Coordinates of C-alpha atoms in Angstrom, one line a residue:
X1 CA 11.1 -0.4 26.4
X2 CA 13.8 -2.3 28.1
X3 CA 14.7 -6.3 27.3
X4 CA 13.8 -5.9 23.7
X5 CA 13.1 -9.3 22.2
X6 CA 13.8 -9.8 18.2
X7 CA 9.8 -10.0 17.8
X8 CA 7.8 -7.2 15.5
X9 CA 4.4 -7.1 14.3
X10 CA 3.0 -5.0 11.0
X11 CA -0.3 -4.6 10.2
X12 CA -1.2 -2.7 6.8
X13 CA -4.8 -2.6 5.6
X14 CA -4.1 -0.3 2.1
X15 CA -6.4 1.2 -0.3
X16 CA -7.9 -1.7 -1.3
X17 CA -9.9 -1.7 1.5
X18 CA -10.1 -6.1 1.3
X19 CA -8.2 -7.3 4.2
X20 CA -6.2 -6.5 7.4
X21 CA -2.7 -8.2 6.9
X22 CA -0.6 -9.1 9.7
X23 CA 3.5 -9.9 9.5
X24 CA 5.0 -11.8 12.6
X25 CA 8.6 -10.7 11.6
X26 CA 12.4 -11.4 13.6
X27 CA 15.9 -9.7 13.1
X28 CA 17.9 -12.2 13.1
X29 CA 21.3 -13.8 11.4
X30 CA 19.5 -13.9 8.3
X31 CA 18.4 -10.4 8.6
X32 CA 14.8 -8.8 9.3
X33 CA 12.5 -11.5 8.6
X34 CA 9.0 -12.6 8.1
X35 CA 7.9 -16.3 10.4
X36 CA 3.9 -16.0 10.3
X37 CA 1.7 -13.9 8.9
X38 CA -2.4 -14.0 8.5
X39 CA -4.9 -12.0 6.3
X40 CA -8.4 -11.4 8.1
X41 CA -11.0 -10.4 6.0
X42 CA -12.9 -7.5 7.1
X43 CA -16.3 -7.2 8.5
X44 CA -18.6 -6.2 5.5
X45 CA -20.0 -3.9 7.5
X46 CA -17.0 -2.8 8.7
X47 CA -15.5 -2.3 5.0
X48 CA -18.8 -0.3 4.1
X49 CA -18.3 2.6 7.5
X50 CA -14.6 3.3 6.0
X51 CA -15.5 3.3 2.1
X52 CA -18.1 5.4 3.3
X53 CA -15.5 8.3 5.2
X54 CA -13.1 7.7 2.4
X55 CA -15.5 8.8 -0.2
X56 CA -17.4 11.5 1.8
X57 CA -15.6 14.6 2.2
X58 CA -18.5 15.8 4.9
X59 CA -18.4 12.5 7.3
X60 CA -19.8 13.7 10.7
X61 CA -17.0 13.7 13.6
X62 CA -19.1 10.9 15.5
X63 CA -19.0 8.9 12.4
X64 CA -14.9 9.0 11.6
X65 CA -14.5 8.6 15.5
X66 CA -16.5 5.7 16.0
X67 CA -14.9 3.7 12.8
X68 CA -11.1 4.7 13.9
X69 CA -12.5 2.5 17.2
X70 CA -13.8 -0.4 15.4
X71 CA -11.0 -0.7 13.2
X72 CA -8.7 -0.4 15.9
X73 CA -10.6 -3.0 17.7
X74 CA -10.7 -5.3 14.4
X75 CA -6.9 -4.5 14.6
X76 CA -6.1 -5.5 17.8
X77 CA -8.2 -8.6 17.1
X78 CA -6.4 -9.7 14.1
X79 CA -3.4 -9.8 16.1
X80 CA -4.1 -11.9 19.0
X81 CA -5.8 -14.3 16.2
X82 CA -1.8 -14.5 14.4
X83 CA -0.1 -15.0 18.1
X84 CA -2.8 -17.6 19.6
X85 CA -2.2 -19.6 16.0
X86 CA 1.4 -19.3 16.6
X87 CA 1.8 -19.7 20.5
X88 CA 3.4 -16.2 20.9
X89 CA 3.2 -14.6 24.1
X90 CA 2.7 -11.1 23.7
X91 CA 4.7 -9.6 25.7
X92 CA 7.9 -11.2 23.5
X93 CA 6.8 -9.1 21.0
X94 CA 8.8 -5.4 20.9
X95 CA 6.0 -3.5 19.1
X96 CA 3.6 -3.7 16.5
X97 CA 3.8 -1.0 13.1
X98 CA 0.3 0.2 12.2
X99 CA -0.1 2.2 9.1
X100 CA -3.9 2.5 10.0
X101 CA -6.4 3.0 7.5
X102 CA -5.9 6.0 5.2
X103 CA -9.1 7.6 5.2
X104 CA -7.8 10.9 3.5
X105 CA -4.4 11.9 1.4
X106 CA -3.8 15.6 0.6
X107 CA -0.7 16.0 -0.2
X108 CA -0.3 19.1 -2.8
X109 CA -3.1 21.3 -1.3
X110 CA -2.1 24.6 0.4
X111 CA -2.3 23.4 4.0
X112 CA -1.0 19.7 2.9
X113 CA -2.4 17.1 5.4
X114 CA -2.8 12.9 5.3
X115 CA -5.0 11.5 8.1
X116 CA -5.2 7.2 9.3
X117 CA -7.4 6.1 11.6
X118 CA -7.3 2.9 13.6
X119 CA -6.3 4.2 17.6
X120 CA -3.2 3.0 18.5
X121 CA -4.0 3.3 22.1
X122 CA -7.3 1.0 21.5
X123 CA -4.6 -1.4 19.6
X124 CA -2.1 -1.7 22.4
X125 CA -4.7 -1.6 25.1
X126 CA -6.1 -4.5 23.4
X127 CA -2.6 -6.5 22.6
X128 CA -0.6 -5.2 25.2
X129 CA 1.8 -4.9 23.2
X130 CA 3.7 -1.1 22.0
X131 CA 1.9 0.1 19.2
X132 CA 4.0 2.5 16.7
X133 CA 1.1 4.5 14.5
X134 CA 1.4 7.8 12.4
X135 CA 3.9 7.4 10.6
X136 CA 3.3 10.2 7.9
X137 CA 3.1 13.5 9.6
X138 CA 6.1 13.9 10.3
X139 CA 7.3 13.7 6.5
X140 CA 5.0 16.0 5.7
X141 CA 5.2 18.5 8.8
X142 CA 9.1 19.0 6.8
X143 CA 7.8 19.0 3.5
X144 CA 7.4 15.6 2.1
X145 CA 4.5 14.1 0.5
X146 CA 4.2 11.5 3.7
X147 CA 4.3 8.9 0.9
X148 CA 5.3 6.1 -0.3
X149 CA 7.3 5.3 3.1
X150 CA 8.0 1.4 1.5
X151 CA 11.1 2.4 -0.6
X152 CA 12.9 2.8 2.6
X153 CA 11.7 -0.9 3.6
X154 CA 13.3 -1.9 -0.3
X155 CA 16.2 -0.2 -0.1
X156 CA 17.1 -2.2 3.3
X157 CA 16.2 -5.6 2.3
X158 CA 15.9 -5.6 -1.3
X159 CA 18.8 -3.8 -2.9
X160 CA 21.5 -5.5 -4.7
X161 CA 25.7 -4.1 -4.9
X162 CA 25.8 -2.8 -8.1
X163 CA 22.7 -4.1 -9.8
X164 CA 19.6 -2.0 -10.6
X165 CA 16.3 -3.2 -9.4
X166 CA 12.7 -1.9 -9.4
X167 CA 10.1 -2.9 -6.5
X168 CA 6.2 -2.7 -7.8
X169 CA 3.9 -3.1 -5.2
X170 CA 0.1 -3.0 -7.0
X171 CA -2.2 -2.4 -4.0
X172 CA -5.2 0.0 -4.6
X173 CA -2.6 2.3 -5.8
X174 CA 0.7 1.4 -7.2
X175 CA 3.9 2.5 -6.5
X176 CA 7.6 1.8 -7.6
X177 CA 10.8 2.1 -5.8
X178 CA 13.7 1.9 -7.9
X179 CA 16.7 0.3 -6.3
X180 CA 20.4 1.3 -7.3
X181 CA 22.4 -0.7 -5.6
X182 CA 23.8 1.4 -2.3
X183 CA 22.1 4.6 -3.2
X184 CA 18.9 5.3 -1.2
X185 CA 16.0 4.6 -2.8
X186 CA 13.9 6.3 -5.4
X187 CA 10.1 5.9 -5.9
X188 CA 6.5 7.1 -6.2
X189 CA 3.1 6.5 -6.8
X190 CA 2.2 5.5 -10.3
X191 CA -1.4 5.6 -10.1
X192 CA -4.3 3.5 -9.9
X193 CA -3.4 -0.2 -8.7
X194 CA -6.4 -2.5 -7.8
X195 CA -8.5 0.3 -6.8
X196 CA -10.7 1.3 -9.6
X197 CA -11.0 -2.5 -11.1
X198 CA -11.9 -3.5 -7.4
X199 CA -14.4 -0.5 -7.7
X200 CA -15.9 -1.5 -11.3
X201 CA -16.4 -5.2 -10.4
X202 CA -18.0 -4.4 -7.3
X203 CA -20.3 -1.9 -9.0
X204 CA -21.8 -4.6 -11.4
X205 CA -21.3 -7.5 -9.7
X206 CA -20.8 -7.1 -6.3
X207 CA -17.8 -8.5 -5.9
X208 CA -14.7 -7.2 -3.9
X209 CA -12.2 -7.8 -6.8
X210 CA -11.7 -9.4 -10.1
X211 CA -10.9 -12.8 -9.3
X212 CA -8.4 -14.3 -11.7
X213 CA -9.1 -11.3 -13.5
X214 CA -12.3 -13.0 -15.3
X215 CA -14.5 -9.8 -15.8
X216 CA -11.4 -8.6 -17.6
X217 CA -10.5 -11.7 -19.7
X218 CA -14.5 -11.6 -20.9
X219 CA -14.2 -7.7 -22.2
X220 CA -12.1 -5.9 -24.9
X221 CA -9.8 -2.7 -24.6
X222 CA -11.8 0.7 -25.5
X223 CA -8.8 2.3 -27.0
X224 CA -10.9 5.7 -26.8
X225 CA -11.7 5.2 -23.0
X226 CA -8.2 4.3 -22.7
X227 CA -6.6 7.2 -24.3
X228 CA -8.8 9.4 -22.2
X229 CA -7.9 7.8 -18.8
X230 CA -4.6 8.4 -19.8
X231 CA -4.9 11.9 -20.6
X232 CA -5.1 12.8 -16.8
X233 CA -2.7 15.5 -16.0
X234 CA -1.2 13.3 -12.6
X235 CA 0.5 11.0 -15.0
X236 CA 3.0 13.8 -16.4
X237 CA 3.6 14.9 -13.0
X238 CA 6.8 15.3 -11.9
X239 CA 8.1 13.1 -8.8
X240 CA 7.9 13.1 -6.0
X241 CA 4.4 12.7 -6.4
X242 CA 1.7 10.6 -4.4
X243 CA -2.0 9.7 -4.5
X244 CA -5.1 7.9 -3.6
X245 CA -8.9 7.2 -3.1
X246 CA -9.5 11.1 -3.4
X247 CA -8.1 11.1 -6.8
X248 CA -9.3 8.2 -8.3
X249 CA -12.1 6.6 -7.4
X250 CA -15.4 5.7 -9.3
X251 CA -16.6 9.2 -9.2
X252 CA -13.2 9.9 -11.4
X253 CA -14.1 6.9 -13.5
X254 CA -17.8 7.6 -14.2
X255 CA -17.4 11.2 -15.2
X256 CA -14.4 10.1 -17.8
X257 CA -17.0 7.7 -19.3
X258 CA -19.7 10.5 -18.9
X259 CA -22.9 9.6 -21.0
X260 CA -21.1 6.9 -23.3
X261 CA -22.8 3.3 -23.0
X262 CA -19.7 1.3 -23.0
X263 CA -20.2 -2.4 -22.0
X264 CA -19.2 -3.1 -18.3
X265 CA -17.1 -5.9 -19.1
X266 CA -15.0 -3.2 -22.1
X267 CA -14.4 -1.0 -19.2
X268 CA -13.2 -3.6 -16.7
X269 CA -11.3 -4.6 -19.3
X270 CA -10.1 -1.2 -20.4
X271 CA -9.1 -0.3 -16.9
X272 CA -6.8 -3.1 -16.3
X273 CA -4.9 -2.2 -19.3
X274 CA -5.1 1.4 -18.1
X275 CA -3.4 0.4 -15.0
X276 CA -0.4 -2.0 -17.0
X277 CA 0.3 1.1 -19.3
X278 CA 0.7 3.7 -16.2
X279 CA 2.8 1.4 -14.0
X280 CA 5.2 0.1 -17.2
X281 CA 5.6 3.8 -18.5
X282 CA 6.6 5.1 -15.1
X283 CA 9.2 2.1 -15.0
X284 CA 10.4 2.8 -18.1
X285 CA 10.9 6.2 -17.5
X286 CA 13.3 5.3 -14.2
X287 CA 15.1 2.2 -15.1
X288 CA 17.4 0.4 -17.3
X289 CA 16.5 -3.4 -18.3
X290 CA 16.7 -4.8 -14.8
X291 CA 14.7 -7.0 -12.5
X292 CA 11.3 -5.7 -11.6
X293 CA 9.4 -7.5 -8.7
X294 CA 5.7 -7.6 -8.2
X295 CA 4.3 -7.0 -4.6
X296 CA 0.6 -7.0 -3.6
X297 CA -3.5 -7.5 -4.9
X298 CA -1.8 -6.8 -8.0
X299 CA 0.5 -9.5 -8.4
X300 CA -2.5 -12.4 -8.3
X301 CA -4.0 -10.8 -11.2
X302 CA -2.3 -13.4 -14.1
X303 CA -4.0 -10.7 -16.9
X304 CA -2.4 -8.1 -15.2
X305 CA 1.2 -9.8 -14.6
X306 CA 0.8 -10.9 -18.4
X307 CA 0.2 -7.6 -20.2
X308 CA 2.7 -6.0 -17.3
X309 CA 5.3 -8.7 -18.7
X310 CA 4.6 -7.8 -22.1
X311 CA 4.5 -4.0 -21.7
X312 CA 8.3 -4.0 -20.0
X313 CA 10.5 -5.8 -22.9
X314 CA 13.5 -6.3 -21.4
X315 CA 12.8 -6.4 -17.9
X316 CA 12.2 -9.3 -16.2
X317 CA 8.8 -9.4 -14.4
X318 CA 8.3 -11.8 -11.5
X319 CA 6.7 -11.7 -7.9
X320 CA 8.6 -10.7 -4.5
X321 CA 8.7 -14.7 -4.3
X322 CA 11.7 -14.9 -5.9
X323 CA 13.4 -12.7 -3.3
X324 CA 11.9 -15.3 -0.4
X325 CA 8.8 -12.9 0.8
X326 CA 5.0 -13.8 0.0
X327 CA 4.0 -10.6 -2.1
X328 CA 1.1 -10.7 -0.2
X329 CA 2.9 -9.6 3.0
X330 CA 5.1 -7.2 2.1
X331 CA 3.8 -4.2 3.3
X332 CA 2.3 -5.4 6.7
X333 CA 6.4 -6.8 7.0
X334 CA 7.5 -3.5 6.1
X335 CA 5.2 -1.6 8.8
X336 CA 7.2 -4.3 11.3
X337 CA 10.4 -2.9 9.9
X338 CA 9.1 0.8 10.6
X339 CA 8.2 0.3 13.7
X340 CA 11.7 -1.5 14.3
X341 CA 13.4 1.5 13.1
X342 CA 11.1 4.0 15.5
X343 CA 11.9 2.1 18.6
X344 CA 15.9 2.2 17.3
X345 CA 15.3 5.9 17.1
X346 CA 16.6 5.4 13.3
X347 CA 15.8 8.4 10.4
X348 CA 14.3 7.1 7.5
X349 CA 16.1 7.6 4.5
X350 CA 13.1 9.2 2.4
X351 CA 13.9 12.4 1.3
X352 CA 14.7 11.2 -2.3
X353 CA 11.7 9.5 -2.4
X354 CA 8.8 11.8 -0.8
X355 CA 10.5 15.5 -1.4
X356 CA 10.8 16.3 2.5
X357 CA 13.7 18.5 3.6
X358 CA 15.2 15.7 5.8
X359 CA 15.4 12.1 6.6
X360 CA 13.2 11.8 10.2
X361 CA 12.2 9.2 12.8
X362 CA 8.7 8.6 11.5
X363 CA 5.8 7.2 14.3
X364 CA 4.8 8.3 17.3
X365 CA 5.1 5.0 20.2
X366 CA 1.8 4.2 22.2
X367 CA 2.5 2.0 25.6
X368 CA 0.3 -0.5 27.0

């Protein structure tokens, strides 16, 4: 690792299961920064293997060993597609931060476990280029939920002296990190983000999310449906607390509507509200009126932003373009920054956030 260049790659590819984002990123005088980034949709095919182990607790080894190839593979493609667009040699590039895809999240069970797949060593094989992967087990082998690890990511580029912020990043899941000027960060999952919209929609109209939000704009709320989403227990959870596809997913969904014949469109609709109420109570709950920027899926939904904006009077609600990043990147630019910090041989400051016992170096380095 010797004649480091400025260069880092992320790649995130979240809950949402739509895309595989890559963030050509540089430290330089200006800080760590983002210069090219590209989204690659994935294979349909490809999207079908991994909904299929996320949502089946009994995938066969060949099945989950295969897809973390593939993945990989589609990986490793997406990234030589970003530096042939950009003229890039690869081997400028220091390393490349792969949060892989999350295929299982377990944080609060006995033997607590979180497992990614996409093989690093298929990724830098395929790059040449050092790939940083795994960077949740080591949170949790001390204690930590293993998540959110973007706080950290805030904290360093988003915080300002003396002024309270609050980060929202709505992917399939949403999370906050809530920025107080120098003090490390504090944050946690919310809830649902995108993810069970993304699985309604798809369910009754085969599409991969609510464009524009117009399977929403077409329904009305179900105030009983609401109240009962509501009702789940994860939302009076104390932080630090974390979540995902296990939790809520459309299983989740169609057992709270049960036997009632609700319109599709009510429940679409119904379920974006569901998600505005969670997010604005937990940022309530954590902040004063402050500045509160919008990150991911989420943040392209104008229903969402609207009743979001409405929901948190006082607070002023805009996307991460106001702070000079495309809130469509900002977790494959924050995987960059991780793996930046790994090859630095840097702790993380995430105690606060995930409940571990220590700040660690998180992500294990794969060589070429």
């Amino acid at each position: 690792m010797q004649n480091r260049s400025s260069l880092y790659l992320g790649l995130m590819s979240g809950t949402s299961l739509d895309a595989i984002d890559v963030a050509l990123c540089e430290r330089n005088e200006d800080g760590f920064v983002q210069v090219a980034g590209t989204a690659i949709d994935l294979d349909p095919k490809l999207r079908q293997q991994l909904l299929n182990i996320c949502n089946e607790k009994h995938s066969s080894l060949h099945q989950i060993g295969e897809v973390d190839h593939l993945f990989a593979a589609a990986c490793a493609q997406a990234i030589n597609h970003l530096l042939s667009q950009e003229g890039i040699n690869p081997s400028t590039v220091t390393a490349v931060g792969s949060h892989g895809q999350t295929i299982y999240h377990s944080p609060d069970t006995e033997i607590a476990f979180t497992q990614q797949i996409g093989d690093a060593n298929v990724i830098a094989a395929q790059t040449q280029i050092p790939c940083v992967a795994d960077f949740r087990r080591m949170d949790m082998a001390y204690g930590g939920q293993g998540a959110p690890l973007v706080p950290a990511f805030h904290q360093a580029l988003f915080a300002e002296h003396e002024q309270q912020r609050v980060i929202l990043n709505i992917g399939g899941i949403a999370n906050i990190s809530v920025l107080n000027g120098t003090e490390h960060a504090f944050g946690y999952d919310t809830g649902p983000g995108n993810m069970l919209m993304d699985a309604w929609i798809n369910l009754h109209h085969q599409q991969i999310y609510d464009k524009d939000a117009w399977f929403a704009k077409s329904g009305q709320i179900n105030q009983t449906l609401l109240n009962q989403l509501l009702a789940d227990p994860y939302f009076t959870l104390p932080a630090p607390k974390s979540t995902g596809r296990e939790k809520f997913n459309l299983t989740w969904l169609t057992e709270q509507i049960a036997d009632q014949n609700y319109p599709a469109q009510d429940v679409q609709r119904t379920l974006l509200e569901f998600t505005a109420i969670t997010i604005a109570e937990q940022i309530k709950q954590q902040s004063q009126a402050c500045d509160v920027y919008v990150c991911g899926g989420g943040a392209l939904n104008p229903l969402l932003m609207l009743r979001l904006d409405a929901l948190l009077v006082g607070h002023q609600v805009q996307t991460t373009e106001a702070l000079a990043i495309n809130p469509m990147y900002v977790e494959a630019v924050a995987f960059a920054w991780l793996a930046e910090q790994r090859i630095l041989e840097r702790k993380v400051p995430l105690k606060a956030v995930t409940g571990a016992t220590r700040d660690t170096i998180l992500g294990c380095v794969y060589l070429p």
